mmCIF file of C-alpha atoms in Angstrom:
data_model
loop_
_atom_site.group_PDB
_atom_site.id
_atom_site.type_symbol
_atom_site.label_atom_id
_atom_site.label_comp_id
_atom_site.label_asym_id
_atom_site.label_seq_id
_atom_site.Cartn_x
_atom_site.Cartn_y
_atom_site.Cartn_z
ATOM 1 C CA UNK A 11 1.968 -1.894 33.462
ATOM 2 C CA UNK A 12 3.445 -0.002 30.961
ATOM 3 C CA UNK A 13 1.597 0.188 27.571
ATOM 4 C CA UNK A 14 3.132 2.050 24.485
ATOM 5 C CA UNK A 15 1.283 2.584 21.571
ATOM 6 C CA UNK A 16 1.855 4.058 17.840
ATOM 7 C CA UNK A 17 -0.157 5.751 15.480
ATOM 8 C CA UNK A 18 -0.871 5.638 12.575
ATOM 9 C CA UNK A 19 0.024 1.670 12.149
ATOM 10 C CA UNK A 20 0.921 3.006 8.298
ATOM 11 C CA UNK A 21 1.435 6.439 6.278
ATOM 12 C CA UNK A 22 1.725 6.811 2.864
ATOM 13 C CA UNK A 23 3.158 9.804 1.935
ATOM 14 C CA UNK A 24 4.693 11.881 -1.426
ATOM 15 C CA UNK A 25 8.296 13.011 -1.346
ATOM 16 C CA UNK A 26 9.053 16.360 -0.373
ATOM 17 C CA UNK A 27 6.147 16.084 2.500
ATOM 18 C CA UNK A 28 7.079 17.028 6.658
ATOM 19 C CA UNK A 29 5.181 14.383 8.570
ATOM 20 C CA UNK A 30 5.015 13.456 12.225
ATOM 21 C CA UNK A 31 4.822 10.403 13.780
ATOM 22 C CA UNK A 32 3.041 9.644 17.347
ATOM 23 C CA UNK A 33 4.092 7.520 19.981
ATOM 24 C CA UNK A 34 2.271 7.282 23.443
ATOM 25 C CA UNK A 35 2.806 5.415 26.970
ATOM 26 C CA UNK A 36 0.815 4.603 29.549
ATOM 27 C CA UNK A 37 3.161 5.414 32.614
ATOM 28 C CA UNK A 38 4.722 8.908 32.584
ATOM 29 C CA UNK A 39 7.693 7.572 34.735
ATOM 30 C CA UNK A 40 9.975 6.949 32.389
ATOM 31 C CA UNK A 41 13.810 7.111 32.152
ATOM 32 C CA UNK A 42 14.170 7.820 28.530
ATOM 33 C CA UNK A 43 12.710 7.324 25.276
ATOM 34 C CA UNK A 44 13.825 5.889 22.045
ATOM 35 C CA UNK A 45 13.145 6.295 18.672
ATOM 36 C CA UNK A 46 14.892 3.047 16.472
ATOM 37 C CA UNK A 47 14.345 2.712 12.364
ATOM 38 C CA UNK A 48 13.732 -0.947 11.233
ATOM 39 C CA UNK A 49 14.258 -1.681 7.355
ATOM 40 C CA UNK A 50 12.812 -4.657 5.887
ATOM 41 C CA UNK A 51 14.469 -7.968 7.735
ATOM 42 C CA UNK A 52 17.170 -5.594 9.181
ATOM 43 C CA UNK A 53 17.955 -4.962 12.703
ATOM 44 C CA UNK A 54 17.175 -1.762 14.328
ATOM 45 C CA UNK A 55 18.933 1.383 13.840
ATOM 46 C CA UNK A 56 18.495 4.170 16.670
ATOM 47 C CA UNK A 57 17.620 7.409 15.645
ATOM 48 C CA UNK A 58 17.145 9.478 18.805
ATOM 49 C CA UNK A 59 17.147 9.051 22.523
ATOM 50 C CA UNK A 60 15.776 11.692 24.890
ATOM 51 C CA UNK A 61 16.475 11.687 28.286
ATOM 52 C CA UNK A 62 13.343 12.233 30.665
ATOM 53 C CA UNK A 63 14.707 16.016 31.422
ATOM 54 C CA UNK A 64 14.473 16.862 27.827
ATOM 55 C CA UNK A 65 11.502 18.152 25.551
ATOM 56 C CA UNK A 66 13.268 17.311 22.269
ATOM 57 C CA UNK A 67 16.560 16.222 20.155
ATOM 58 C CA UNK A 68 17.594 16.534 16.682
ATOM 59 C CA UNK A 69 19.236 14.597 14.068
ATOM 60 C CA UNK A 70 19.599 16.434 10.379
ATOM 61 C CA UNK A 71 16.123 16.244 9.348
ATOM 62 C CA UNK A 72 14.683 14.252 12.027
ATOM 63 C CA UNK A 73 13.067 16.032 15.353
ATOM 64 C CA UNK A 74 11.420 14.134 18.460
ATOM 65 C CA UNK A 75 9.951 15.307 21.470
ATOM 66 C CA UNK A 76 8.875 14.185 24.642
ATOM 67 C CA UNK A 77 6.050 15.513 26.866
ATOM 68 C CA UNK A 78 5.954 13.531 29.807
ATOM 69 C CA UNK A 79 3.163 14.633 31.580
ATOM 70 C CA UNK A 80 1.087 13.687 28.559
ATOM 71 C CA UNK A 81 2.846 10.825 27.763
ATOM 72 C CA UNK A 82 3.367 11.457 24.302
ATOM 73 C CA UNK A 83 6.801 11.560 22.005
ATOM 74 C CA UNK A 84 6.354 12.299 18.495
ATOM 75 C CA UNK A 85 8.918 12.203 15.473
ATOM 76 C CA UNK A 86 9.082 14.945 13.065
ATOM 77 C CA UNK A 87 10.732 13.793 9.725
ATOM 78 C CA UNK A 88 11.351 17.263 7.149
ATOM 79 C CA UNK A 89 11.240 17.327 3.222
ATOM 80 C CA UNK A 90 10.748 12.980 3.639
ATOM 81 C CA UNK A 91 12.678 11.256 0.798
ATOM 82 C CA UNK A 92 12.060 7.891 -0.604
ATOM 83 C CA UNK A 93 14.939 6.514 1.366
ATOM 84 C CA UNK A 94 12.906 7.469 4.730
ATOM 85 C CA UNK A 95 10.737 4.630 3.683
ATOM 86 C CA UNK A 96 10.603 2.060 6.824
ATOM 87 C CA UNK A 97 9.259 1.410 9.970
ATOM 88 C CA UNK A 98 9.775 3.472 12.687
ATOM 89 C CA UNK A 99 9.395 2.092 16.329
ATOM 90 C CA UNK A 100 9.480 4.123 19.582
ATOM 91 C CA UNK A 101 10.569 2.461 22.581
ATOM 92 C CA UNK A 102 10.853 3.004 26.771
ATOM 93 C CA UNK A 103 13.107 0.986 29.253
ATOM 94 C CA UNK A 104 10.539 -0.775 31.854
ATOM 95 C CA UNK A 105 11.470 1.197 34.537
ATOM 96 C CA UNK A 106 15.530 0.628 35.705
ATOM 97 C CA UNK A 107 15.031 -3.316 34.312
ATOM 98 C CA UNK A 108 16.681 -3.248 31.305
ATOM 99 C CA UNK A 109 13.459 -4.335 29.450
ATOM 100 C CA UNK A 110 12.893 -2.165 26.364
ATOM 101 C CA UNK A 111 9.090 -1.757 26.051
ATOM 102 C CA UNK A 112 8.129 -1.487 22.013
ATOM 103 C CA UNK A 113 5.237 -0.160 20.282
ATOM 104 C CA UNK A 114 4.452 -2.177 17.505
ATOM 105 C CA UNK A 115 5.549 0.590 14.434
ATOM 106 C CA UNK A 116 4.315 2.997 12.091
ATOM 107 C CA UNK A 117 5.277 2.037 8.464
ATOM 108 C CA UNK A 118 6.072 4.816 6.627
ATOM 109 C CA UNK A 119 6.570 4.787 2.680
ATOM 110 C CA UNK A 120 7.269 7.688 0.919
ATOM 111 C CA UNK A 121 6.240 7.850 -2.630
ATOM 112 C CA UNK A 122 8.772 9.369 -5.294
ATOM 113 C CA UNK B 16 33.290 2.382 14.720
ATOM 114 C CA UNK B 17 31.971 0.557 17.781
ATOM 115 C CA UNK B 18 29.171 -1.999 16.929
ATOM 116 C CA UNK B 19 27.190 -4.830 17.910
ATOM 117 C CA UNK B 20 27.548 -7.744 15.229
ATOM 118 C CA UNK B 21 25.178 -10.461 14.509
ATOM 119 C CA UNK B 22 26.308 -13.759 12.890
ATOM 120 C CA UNK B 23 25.065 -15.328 10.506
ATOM 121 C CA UNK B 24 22.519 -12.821 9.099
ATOM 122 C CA UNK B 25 20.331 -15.556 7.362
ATOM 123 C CA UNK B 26 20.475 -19.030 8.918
ATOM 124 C CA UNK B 27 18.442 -21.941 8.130
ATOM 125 C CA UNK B 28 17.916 -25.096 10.145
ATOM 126 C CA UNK B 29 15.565 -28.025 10.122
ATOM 127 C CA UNK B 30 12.811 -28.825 12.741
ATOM 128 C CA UNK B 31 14.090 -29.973 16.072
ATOM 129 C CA UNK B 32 17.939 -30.003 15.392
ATOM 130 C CA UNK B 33 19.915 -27.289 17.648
ATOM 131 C CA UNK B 34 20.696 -24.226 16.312
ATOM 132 C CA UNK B 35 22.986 -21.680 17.955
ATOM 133 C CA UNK B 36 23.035 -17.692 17.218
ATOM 134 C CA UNK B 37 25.951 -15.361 18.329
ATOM 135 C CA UNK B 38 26.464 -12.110 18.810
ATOM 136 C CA UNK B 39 29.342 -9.686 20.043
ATOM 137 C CA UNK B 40 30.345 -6.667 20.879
ATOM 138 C CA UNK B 41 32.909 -4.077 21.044
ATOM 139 C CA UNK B 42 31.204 -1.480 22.688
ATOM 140 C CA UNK B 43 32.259 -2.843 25.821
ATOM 141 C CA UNK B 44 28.676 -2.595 27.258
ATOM 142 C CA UNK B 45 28.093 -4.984 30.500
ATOM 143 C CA UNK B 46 24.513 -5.664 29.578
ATOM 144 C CA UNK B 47 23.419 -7.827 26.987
ATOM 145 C CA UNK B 48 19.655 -8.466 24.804
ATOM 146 C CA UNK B 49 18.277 -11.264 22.882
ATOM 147 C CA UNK B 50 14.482 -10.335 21.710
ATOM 148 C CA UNK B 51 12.196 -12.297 19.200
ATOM 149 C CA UNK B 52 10.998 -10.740 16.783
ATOM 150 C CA UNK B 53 7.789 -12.115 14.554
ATOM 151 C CA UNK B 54 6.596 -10.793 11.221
ATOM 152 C CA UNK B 55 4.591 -7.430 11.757
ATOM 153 C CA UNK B 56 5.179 -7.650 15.313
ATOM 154 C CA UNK B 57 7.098 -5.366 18.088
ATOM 155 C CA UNK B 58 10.381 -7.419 19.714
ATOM 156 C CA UNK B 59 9.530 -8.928 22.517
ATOM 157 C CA UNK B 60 12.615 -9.439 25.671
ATOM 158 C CA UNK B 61 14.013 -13.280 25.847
ATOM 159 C CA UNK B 62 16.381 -12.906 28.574
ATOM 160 C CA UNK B 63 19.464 -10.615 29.459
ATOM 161 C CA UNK B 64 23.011 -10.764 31.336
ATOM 162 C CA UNK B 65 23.722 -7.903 33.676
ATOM 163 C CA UNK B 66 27.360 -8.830 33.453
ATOM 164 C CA UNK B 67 27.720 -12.306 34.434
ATOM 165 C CA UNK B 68 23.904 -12.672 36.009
ATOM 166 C CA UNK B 69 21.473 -14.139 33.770
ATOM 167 C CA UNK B 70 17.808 -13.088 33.739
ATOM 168 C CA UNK B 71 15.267 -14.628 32.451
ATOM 169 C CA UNK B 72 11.961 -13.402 31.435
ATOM 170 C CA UNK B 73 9.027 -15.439 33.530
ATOM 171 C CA UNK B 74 7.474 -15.962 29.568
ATOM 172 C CA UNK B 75 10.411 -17.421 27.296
ATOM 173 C CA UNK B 76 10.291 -20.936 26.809
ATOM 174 C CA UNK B 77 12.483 -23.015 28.392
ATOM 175 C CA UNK B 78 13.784 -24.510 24.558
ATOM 176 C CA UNK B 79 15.729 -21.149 24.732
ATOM 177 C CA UNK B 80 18.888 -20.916 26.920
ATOM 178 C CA UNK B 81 21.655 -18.413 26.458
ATOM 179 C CA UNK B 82 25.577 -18.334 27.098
ATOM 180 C CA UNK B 83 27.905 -15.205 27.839
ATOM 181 C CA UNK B 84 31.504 -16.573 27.876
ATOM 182 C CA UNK B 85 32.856 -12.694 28.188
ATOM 183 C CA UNK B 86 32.228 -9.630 27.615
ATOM 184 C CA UNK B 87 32.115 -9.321 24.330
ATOM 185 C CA UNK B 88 30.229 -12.175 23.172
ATOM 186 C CA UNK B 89 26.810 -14.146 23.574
ATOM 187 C CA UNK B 90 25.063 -16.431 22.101
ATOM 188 C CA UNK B 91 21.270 -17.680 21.807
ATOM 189 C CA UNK B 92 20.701 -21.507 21.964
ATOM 190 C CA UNK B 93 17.568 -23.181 20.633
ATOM 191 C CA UNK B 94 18.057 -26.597 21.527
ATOM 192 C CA UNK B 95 14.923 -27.967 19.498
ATOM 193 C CA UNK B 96 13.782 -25.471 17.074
ATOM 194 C CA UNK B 97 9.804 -25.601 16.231
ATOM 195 C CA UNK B 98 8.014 -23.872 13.132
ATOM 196 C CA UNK B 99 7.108 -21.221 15.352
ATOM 197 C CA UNK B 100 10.330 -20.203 16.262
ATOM 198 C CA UNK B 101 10.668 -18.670 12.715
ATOM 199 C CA UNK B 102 11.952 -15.096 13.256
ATOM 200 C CA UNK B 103 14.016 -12.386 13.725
ATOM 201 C CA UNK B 104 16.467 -12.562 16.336
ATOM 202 C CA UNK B 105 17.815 -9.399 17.411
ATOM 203 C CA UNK B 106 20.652 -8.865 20.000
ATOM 204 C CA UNK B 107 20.872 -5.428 21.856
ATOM 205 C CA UNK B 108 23.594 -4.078 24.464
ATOM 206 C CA UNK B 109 23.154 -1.057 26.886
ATOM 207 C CA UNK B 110 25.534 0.654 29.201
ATOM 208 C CA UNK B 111 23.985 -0.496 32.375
ATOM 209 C CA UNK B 112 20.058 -0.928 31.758
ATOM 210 C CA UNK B 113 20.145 1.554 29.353
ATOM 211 C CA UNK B 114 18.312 4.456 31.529
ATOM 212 C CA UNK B 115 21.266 7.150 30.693
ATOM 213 C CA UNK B 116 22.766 6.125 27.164
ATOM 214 C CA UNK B 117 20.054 3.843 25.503
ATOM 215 C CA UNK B 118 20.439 0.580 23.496
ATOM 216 C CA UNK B 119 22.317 -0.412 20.536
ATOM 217 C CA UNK B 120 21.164 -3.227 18.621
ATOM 218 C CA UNK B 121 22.937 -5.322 16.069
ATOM 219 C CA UNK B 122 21.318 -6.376 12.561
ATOM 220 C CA UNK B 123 19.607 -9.167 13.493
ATOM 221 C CA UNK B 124 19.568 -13.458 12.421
ATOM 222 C CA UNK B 125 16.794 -14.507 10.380
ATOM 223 C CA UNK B 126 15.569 -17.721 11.431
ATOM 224 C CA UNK B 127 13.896 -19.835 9.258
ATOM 225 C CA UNK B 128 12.758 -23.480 10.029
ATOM 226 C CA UNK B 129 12.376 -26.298 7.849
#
């Protein structure tokens, strides 16, 4: 049964900091992973998706990678900004179902 | 720009009277998501259409029922709403089940029971 889990549940950080964010799963057979942004009672907003064959993507100042054999993604955020402040879910598909597997966030809040 | 659109963002509606939750898209994706999702908590799956087949997950209560008239639409029934049903409601779509391009979701219904 696949099992993903997030740490840390919170982060408080001051602007200007790089921070990283960890996401791990239990089964290393996965298709992809996602990376989604949740603002308070908003939907979710994806971020980054790497394929299984991948070891990272990029967005601006946003980097994730993916080691598979460890089962471990994380999310590097650069020079955070108040605006960063949310929380940030990672996500796999449960195997070729359709079911998107959640861990349950890392709230991040970045101090001015 | 090619979306998934919840309506109505907030809706309110009194214990055990029907309440009905739509959402479309024009991404043109042939899968479609409902999850709950509770305060502080990750979403959890409802059901799903993989075009026109429903699927059901084994744990959703059978208060819940779903419609997809087309493509583009579909739409969450909650034929007698209970206090517990209070949440987020998100709505998700995926080129096939999402193994090669991922999944877009929309901005989510608050639900709040009275």
């Amino acid at each position: 049964k696949q099992e993903v889990t997030q740490i840390p549940a919170a982060l408080s950080v001051p602007e200007g900091e790089n921070l990283v964010l960890n996401c791990s799963f239990t089964d290393s057979a996965i298709y992809n992973l996602q990376w989604f942004r949740q603002d308070p009672g908003k939907g979710l907003t994806s971020l980054l998706l790497i394929q299984s064959s991948q070891r990272e993507q990029t967005s601006g100042r946003l980097n994730a990678s993916l080691d598979k054999s460890s089962g471990r993604s994380t999310l590097y955020i650069a020079a955070s900004q108040p605006g960063d402040s949310a929380t940030y879910l990672c996500a796999v598909p449960k195997g070729s179902q359709g079911n998107l597997i959640f861990g349950k966030g890392t709230k991040l809040s970045v101090k001015p | 720009d090619a979306m998934v659109i919840q309506n109505p963002r907030y809706q309110v509606t009194q214990f055990g009277k029907p309440v009905t939750l739509s959402c479309s898209q024009t991404l043109n994706h042939n899968v479609m998501y409902w999850y709950q999702q509770k305060s502080s908590q990750a979403p959890k799956l409802l059901f799903h259409y993989y075009d026109k087949d429903f699927n059901n997950e084994a744990d959703t209560p059978d208060n819940f029922q779903s419609r997809r008239p087309n493509t583009s639409f579909c739409f969450l029934d909650i034929r007698s709403p209970g206090l517990g049903d209070a949440a987020m409601y998100l709505c998700a779509t995926s080129r096939g089940t999402g193994t090669i391009s991922g999944y877009t979701f929309g901005s989510g219904t608050r639900l709040t029971v009275v």
